Coordinates of C-alpha atoms and ligand atoms in Angstrom, one line a residue:
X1085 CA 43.4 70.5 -42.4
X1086 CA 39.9 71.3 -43.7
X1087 CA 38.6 74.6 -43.6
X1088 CA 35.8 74.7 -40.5
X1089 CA 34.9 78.0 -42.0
X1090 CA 33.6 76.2 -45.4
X1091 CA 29.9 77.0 -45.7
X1092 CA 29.6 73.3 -47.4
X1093 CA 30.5 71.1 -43.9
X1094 CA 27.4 71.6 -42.1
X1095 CA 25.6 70.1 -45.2
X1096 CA 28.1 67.5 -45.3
X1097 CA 28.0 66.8 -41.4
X1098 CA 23.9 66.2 -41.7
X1099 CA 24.0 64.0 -44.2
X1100 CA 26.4 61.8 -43.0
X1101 CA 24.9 61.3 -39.5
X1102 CA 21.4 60.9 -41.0
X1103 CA 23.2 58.1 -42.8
X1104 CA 24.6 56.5 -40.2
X1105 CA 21.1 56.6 -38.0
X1106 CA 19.3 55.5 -41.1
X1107 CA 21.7 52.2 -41.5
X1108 CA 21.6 51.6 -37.8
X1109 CA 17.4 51.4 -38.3
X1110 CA 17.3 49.6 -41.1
X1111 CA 19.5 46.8 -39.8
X1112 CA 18.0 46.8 -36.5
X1113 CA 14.6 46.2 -38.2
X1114 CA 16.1 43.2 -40.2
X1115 CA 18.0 41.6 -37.0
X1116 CA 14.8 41.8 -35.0
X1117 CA 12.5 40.4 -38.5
X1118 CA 15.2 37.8 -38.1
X1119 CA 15.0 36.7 -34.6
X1120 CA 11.2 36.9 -34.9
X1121 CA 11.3 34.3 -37.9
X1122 CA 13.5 32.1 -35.8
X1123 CA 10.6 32.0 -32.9
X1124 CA 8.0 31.5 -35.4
X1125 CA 10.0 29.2 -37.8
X1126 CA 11.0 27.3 -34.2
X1127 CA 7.3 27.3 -33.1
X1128 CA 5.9 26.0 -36.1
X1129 CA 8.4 23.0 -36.7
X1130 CA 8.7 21.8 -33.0
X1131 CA 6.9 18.7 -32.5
X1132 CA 4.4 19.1 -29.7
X1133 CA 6.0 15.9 -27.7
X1134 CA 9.0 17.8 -28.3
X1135 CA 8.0 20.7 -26.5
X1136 CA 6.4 18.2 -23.6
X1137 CA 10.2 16.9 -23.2
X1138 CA 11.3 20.6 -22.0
X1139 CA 13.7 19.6 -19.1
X1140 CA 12.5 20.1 -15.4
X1141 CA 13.4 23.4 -14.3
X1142 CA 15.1 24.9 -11.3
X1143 CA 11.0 25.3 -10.1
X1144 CA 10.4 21.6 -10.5
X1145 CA 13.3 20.6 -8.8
X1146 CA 12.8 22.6 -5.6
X1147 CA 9.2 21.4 -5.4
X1148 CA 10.7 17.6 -5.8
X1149 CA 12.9 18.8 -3.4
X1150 CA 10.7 20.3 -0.6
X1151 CA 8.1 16.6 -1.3
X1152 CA 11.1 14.6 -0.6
X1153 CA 12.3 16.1 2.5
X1154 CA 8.4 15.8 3.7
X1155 CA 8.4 12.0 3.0
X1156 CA 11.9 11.5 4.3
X1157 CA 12.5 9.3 7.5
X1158 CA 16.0 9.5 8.3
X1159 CA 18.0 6.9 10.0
X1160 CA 17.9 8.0 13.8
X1161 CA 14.2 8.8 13.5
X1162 CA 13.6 5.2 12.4
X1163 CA 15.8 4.1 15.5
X1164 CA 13.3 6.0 17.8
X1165 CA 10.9 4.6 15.8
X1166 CA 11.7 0.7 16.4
X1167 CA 12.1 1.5 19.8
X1168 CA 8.9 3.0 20.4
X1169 CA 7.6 0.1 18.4
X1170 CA 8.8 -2.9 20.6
X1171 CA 8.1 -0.7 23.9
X1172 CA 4.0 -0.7 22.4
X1173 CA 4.0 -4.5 21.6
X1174 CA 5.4 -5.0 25.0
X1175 CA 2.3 -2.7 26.2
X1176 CA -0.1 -5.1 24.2
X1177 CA 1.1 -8.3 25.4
X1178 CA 0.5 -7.0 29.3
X1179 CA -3.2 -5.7 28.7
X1180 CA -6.1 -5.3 26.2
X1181 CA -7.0 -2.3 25.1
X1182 CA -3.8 -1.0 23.8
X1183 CA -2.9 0.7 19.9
X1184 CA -1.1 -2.4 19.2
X1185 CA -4.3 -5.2 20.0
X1186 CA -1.5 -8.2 20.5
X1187 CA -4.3 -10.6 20.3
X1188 CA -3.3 -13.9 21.2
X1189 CA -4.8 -16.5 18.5
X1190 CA -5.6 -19.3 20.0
X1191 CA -3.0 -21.6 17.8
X1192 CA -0.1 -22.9 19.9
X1193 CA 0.7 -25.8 17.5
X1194 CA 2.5 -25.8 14.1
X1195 CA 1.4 -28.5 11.6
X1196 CA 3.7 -31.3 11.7
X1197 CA 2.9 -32.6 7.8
X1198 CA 1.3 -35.1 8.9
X1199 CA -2.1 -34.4 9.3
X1200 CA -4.8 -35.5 6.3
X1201 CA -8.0 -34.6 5.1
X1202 CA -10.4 -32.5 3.0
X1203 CA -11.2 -29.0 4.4
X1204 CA -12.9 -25.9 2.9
X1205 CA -10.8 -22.7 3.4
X1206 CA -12.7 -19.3 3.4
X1207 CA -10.9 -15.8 3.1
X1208 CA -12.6 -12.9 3.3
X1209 CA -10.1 -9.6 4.0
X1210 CA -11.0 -7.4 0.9
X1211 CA -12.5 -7.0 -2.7
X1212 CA -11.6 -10.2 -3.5
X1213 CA -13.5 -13.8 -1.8
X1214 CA -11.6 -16.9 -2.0
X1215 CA -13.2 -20.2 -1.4
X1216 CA -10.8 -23.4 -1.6
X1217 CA -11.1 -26.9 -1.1
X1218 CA -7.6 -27.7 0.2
X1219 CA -6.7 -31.7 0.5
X1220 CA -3.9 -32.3 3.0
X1221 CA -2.4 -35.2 1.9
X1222 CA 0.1 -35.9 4.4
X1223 CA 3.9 -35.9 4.4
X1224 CA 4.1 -31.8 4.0
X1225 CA 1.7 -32.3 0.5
X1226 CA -1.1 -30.3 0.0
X1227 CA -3.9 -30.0 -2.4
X1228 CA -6.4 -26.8 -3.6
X1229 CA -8.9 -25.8 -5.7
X1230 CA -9.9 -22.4 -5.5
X1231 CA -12.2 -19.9 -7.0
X1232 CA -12.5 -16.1 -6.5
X1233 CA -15.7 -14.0 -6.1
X1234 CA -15.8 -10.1 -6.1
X1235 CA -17.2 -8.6 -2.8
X1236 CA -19.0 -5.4 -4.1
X1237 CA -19.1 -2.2 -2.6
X1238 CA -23.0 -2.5 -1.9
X1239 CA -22.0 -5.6 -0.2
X1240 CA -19.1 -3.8 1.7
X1241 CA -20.9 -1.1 3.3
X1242 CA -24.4 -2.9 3.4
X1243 CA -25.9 -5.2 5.7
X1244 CA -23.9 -7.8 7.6
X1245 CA -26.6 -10.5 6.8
X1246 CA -26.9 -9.8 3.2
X1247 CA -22.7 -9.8 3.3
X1248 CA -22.6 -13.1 5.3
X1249 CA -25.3 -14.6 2.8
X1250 CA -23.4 -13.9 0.3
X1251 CA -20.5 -16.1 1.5
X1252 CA -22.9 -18.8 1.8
X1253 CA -23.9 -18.6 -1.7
X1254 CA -20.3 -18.4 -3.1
X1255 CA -19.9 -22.0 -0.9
X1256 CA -23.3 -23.0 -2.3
X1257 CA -21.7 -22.4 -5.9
X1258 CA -18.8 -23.9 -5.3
X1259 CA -19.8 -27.2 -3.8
X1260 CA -22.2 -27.5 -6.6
X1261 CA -19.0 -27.3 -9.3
X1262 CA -17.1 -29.6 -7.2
X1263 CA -19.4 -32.1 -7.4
X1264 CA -20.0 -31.7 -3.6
X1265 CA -23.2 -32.1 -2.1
X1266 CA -24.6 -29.6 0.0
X1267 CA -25.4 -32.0 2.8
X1268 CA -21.7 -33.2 2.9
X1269 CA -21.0 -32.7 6.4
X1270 CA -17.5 -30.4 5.6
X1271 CA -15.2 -28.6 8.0
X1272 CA -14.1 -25.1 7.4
X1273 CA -11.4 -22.8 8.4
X1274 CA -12.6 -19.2 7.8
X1275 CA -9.9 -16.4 7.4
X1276 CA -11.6 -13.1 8.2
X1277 CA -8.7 -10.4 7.8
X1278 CA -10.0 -8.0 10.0
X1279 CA -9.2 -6.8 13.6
X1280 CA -11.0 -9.8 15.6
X1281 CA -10.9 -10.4 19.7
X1282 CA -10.7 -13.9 19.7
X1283 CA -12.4 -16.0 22.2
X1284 CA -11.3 -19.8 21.3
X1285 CA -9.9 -21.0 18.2
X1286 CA -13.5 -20.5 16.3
X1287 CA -14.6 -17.7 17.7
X1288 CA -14.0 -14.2 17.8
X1289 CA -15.7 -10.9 17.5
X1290 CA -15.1 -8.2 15.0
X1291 CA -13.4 -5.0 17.0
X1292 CA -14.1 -2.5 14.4
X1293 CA -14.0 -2.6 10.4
X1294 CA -11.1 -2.1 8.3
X1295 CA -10.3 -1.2 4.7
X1296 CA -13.2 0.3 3.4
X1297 CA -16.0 -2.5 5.2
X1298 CA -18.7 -0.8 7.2
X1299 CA -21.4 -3.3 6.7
X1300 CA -23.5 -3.1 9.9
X1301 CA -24.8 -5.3 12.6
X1302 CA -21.0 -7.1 12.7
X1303 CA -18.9 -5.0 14.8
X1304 CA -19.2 -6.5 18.9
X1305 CA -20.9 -10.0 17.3
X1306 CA -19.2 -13.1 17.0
X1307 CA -18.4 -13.4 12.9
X1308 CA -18.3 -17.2 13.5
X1309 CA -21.7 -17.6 14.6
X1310 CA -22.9 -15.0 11.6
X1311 CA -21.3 -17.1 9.3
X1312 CA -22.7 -20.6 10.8
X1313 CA -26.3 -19.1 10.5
X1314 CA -26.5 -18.2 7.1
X1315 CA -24.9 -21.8 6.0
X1316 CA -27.8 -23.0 8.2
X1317 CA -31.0 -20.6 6.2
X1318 CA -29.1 -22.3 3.4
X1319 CA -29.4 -25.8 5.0
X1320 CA -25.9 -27.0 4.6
X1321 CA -24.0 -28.8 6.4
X1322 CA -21.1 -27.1 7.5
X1323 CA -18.5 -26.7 10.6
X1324 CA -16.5 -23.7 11.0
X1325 CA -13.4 -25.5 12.9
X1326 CA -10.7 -22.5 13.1
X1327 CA -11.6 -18.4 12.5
X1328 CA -8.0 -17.2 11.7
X1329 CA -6.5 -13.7 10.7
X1330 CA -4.8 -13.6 7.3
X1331 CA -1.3 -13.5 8.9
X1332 CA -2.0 -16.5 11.2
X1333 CA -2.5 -18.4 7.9
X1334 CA 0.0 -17.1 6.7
X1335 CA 2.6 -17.7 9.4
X1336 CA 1.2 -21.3 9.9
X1337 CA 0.9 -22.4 5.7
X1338 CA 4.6 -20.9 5.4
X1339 CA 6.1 -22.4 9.0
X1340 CA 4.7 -26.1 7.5
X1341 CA 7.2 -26.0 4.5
X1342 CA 10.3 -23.7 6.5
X1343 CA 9.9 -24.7 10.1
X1344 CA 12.6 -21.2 11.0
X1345 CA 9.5 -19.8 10.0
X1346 CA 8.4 -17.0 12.8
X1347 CA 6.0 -14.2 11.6
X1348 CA 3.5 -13.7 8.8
X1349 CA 3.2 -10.6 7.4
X1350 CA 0.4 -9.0 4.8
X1351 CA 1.7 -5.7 3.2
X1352 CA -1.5 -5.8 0.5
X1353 CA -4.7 -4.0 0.6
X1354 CA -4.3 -3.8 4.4
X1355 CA -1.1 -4.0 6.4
X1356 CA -0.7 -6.7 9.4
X1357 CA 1.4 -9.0 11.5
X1358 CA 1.4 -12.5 12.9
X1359 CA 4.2 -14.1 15.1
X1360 CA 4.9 -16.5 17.7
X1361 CA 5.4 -15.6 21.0
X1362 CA 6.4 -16.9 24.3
X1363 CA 3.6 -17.7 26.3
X1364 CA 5.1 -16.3 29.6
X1365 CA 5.8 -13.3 27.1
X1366 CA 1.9 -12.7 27.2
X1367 CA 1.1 -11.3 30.4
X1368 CA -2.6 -10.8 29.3
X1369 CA -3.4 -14.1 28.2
X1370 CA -4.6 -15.9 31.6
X1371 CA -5.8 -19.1 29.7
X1372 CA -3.9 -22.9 30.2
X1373 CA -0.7 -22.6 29.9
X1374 CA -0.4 -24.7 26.0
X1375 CA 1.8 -27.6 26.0
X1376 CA 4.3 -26.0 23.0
X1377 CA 4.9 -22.8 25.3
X1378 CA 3.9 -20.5 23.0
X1379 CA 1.1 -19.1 20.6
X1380 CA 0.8 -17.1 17.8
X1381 CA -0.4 -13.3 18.4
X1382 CA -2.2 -11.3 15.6
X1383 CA -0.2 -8.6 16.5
X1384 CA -2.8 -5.7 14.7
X1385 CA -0.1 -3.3 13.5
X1386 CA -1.7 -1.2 11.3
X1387 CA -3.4 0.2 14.0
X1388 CA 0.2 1.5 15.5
X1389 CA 0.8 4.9 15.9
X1390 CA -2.9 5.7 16.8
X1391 CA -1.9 8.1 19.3
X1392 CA 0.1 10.3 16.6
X1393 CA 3.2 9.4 18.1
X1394 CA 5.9 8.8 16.9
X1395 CA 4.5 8.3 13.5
X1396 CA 6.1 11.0 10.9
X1397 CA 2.6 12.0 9.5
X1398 CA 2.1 15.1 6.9
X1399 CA -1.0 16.8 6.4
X1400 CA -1.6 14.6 3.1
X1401 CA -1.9 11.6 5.6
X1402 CA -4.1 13.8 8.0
X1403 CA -6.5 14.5 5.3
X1404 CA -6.8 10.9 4.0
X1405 CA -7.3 10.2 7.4
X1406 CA -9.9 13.2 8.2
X1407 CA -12.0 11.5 5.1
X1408 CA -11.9 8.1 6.0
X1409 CA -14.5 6.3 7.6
X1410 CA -12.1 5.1 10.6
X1411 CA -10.3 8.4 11.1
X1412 CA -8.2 8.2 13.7
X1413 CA -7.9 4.6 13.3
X1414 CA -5.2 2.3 11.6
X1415 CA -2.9 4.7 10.9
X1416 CA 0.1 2.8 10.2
X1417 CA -2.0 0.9 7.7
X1418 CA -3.2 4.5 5.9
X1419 CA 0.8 4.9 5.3
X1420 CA 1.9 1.4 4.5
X1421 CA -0.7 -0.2 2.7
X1422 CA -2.1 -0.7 -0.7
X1423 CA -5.5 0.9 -0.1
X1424 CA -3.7 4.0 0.5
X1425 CA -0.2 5.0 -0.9
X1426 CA -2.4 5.6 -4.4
X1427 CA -4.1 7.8 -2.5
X1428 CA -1.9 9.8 0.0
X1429 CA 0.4 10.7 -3.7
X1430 CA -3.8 11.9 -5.3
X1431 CA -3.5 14.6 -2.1
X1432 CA 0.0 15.8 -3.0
X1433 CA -0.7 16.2 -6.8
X1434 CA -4.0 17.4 -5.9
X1435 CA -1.7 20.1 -4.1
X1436 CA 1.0 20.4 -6.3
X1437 CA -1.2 21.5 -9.3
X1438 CA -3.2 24.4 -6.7
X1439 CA 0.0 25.6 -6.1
X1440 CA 0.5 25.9 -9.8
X1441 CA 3.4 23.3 -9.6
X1442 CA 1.8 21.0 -11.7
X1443 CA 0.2 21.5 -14.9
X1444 CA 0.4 24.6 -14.7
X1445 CA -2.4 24.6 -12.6
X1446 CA -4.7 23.1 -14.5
X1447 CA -7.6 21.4 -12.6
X1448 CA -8.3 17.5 -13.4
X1449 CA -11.6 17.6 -12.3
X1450 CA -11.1 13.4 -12.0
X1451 CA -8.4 13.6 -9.9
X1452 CA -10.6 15.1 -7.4
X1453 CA -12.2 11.7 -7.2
X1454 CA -11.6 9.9 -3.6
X1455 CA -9.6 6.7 -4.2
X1456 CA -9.3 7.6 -8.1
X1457 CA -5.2 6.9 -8.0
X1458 CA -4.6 3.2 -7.4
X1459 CA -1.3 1.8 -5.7
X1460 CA -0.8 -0.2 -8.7
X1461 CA -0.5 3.0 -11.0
X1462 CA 2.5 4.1 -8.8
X1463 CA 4.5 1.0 -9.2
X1464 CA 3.9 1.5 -13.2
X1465 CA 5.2 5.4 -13.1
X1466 CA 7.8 4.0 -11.3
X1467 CA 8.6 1.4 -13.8
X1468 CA 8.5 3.9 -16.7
X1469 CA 12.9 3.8 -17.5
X1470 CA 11.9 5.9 -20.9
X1471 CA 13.6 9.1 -21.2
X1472 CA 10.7 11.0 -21.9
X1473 CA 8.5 8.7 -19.2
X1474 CA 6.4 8.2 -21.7
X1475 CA 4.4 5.6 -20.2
X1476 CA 3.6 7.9 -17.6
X1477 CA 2.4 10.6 -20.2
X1478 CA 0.0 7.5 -21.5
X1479 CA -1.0 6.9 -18.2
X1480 CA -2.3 10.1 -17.0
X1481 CA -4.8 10.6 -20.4
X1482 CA -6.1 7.4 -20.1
X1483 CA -6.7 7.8 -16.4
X1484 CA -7.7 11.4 -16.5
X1485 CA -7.5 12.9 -19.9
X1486 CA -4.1 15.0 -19.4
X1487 CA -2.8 15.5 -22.8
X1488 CA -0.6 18.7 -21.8
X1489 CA 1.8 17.0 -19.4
X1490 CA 5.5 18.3 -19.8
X1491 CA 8.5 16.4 -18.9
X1492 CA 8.7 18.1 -15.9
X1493 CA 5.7 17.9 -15.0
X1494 CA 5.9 13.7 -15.4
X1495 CA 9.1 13.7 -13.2
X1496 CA 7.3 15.4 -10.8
X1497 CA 4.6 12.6 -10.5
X1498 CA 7.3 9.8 -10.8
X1499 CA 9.3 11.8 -7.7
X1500 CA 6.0 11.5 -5.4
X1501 CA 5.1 8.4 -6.3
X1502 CA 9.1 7.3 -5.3
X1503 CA 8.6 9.5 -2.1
X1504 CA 5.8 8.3 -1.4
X1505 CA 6.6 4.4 -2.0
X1506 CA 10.0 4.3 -0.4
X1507 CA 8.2 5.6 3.0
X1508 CA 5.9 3.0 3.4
X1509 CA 8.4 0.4 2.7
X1510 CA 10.6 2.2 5.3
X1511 CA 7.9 2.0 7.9
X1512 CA 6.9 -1.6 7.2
X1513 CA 10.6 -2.5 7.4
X1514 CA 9.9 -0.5 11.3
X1515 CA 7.6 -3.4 12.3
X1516 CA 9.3 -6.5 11.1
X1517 CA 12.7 -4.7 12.5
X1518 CA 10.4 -4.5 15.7
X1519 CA 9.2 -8.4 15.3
X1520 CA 12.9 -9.6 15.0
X1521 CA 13.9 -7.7 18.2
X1522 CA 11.4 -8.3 20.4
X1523 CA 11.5 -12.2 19.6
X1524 CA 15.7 -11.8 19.6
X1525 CA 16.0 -13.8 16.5
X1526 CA 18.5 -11.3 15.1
X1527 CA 20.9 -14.3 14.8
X1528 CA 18.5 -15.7 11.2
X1529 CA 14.7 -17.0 10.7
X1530 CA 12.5 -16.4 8.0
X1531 CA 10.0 -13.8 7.3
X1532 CA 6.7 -14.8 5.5
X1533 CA 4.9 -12.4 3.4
X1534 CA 2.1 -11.8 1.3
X1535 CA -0.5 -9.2 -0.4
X1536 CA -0.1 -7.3 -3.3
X1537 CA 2.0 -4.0 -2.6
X1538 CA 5.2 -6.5 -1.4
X1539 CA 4.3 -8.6 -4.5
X1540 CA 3.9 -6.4 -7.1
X1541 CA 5.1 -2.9 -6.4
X1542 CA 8.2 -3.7 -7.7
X1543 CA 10.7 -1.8 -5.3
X1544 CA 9.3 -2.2 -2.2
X1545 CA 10.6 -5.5 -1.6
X1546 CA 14.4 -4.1 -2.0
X1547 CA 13.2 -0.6 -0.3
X1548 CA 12.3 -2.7 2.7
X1549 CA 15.7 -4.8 2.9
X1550 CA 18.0 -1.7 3.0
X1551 CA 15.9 0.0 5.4
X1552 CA 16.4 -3.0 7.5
X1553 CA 20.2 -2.9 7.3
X1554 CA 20.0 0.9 8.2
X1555 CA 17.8 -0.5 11.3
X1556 CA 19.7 -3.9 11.9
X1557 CA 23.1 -3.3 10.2
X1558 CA 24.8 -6.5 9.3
X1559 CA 22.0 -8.8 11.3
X1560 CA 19.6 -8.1 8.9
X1561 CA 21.3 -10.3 6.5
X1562 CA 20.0 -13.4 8.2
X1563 CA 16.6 -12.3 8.2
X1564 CA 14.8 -14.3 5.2
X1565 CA 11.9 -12.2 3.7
X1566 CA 10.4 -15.0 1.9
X1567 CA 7.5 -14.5 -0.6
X1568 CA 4.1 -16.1 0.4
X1569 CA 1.6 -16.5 -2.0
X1570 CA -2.0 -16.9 -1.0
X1571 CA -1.1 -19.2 2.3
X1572 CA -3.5 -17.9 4.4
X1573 CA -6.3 -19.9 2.7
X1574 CA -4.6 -23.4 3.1
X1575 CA -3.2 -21.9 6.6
X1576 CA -6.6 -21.6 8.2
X1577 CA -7.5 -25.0 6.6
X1578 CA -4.5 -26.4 8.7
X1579 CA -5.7 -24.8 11.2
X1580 CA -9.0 -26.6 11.1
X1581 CA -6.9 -29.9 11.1
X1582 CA -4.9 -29.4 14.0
X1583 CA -7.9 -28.0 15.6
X1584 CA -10.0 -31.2 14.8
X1585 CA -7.4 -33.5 16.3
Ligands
BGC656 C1 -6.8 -5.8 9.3 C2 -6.0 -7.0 9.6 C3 -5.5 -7.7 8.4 C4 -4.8 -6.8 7.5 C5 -4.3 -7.4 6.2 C6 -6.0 -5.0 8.3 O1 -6.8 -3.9 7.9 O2 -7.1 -5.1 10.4 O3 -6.7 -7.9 10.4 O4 -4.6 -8.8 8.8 O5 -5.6 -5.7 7.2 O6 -5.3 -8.0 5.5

């Protein structure tokens, strides 16, 4: 035992704790020089796409999370919803005036294949002007040349003589490189893709503007008599036979190669529907009863849901609305078509990054640019398979200069786009769901359709088909959703034939 007593222990005691507490600094000095070289060492040799590819974290995936659920339609919603659907075509058929115009077209015959000639073709329906020379040749063949012009904004939203003169002129042009002369007495079917109250098979007057147009002096005027006068200030020589919407040509170009052929459909810029319908189906129509028993009704969808109900909107698709120039109109369209998906998914990242949920919260000043997302940028985001979606990191600096995206912060922007893609499809699958019921062809016939979101958004076409099954269950597997590619032009030219005869 040592002696407690001995003078020398206190000594010995203070040295060795001041030992110990001198040890215990100095090595927790070197662990923390340590773990500060690590950060710093980490820092400095990360790669900066490296530190972009940080994993979405818990954050990210509630806010993909709470967008989804605000996009979602379940199942027994979209029940309610077809229902609702076929109860407003029925509303249509009985009386004008209605959200869903039902407007009957005037075309009660289908081609036969037989008919021949040389006809002009015009389609006007969005940025893009087609004029084609389309050469039925008999026995089902058909012939066209065509050429495209670009319909500018100025043109859009200007006058509706300057816009109407300008169709002339395109003509003009393209006779002249045909060879054509400009006296060459020529019939003409004109498709004019907007909501029009037709009065006979060439003639009809423009409801209200669509898409974007506002040119004035065209709304309440007959668009066939427009177009006539300004092929006459041009001194030419030309008939408009048949005024058709882009679905009618659609419906009656695809029904002339696939006779089971029963609606046309446009899911492009704008969103619409064509099909045939029973005559005695049409309450409203109190013309001669046609031989065939039926005609073809522009049925106007896009315009569905104008009332609010039952259409699952969210405050992004009340905003796009609030700052369009038909607000409160076409609201179907504003959450189906291509002129508007790119820009319902600008509102929620607009959102998402004053939130701070994106980017940090960094502004994009160019984001904040009306109509700056196109449709076509979601389909590529949602095309982008790499693991680091680095296509859609290229994307958004050469669009709007983001060179600080994270991983996260891509997957986000992929998510909405998703979100917001798969609704649309959902809803457009509503209407054709609504077509095939009302019509009872649940048992098989074929679906034409055309524009570019069904053409080129990759997923929608597939999006559409299961949402169909969800509606339809196993009937939906007869339903053909065949792809029509620029029929309306040749349709309305067919029109013009049967029209002649
Ligand atoms: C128009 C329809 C047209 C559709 C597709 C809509 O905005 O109202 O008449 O068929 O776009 O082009």
């Amino acid at each position: 035992m040592p002696n407690l007593n001995d003078p020398r222990i206190p000594v010995l005691l203070f040295g060795l704790t001041t030992g110990i507490a001198l040890s215990a600094v100095v090595q927790y000095l070197y662990q923390t020089y340590q773990t500060q070289k690590t950060i710093t060492e980490a820092q400095s040799e990360v790669p900066q796409d490296e530190l972009d590819s940080i994993a979405p974290s818990t954050a990210a995936e509630a806010t993909i999370d709470r967008i989804r659920k605000e996009f979602y339609i379940p199942a027994a919603r979209l029940q309610n919803m077809l229902k609702a659907f076929v109860k407003d075509m029925q509303r249509g058929l009985k009386q004008d005036g209605a959200i869903m115009k039902m407007i009957p077209s005037y075309v009660t015959r289908r081609a036969s294949g037989s008919e021949t000639g040389t006809y002009l073709a015009l389609d006007l329906g969005g940025t893009n002007f087609r004029v084609c020379q389309v050469t039925l040749e008999g026995a089902g063949k058909v012939r066209t040349k065509q050429r495209k012009f670009v319909v500018s904004q100025e043109l859009q939203k200007g006058t509706g003589t300057a816009l109407f003169d300008f169709l002339a002129e395109c003509v003009e042009k393209f006779l002249e490189e045909s060879g054509i002369g400009k006296d060459t007495r020529m019939h003409l079917g004109f498709t004019f893709s907007f909501p029009v109250m037709q009065q006979a098979v060439n003639k009809g007057v423009l409801m209200s503007w669509t898409k974007g147009f506002t040119a004035s002096n065209v709304v309440n005027e007959d668009v066939v008599s427009l177009l006539q006068a300004a092929f006459k200030r041009k001194n030419m020589n030309i008939k408009v036979a048949a005024l058709v919407n882009d679905t009618v040509g659609t419906l009656a170009s695809h029904a002339y190669v696939d006779p089971a052929t029963v609606a046309g459909i446009i899911l492009g810029t704008g969103t619409n529907a064509a099909y045939v319908e029973k005559i005695d189906q049409i309450p409203k129509w109190k013309g001669a009863r046609p031989a065939s028993g039926e005609m073809i009704v522009n049925m106007e969808w896009g315009n569905w849901g104008a009332d609010r109900i039952p259409l699952p909107s969210t405050h992004y698709d009340n905003k796009l609305d609030r700052h369009s120039p038909n607000t409160g109109q076409q609201l179907y369209e504003k959450m189906i078509s291509g002129m508007y998906l790119g820009e319902i998914t600008r509102y929620v990242l607009l959102d998402l990054i004053a939130t701070g949920e994106l980017l940090r919260g960094q502004e994009v000043p160019e984001l904040k640019k009306q109509y700056s997302f196109d449709t076509a940028n979601m389909s590529r985001i949602e095309r982008d398979y790499t693991k680091d979606l680095s296509d859609t990191r290229l994307l958004l600096e050469e669009l709007y200069g983001i060179t600080t995206s994270t991983l996260a912060d891509r997957e986000i922007v992929k998510h909405v786009c998703q979100f917001v893609g798969t609704r649309a499809a959902r809803l457009a699958a509503v209407g054709i769901a609504g077509i095939v019921t009302k019509i009872n062809k649940l048992d098989g016939c074929t679906i034409a359709i055309d524009g570019s979101v069904y053409e080129h958004y990759q997923h929608f076409g597939n999006r559409v088909r299961d949402a169909l099954r969800e509606l339809l269950g196993m009937c939906s597997d007869s339903i053909v959703l065949a792809q029509a590619r620029d029929g309306s032009g040749q349709g309305a030219a067919l029109i013009a034939a049967l029209a002649e005869s």
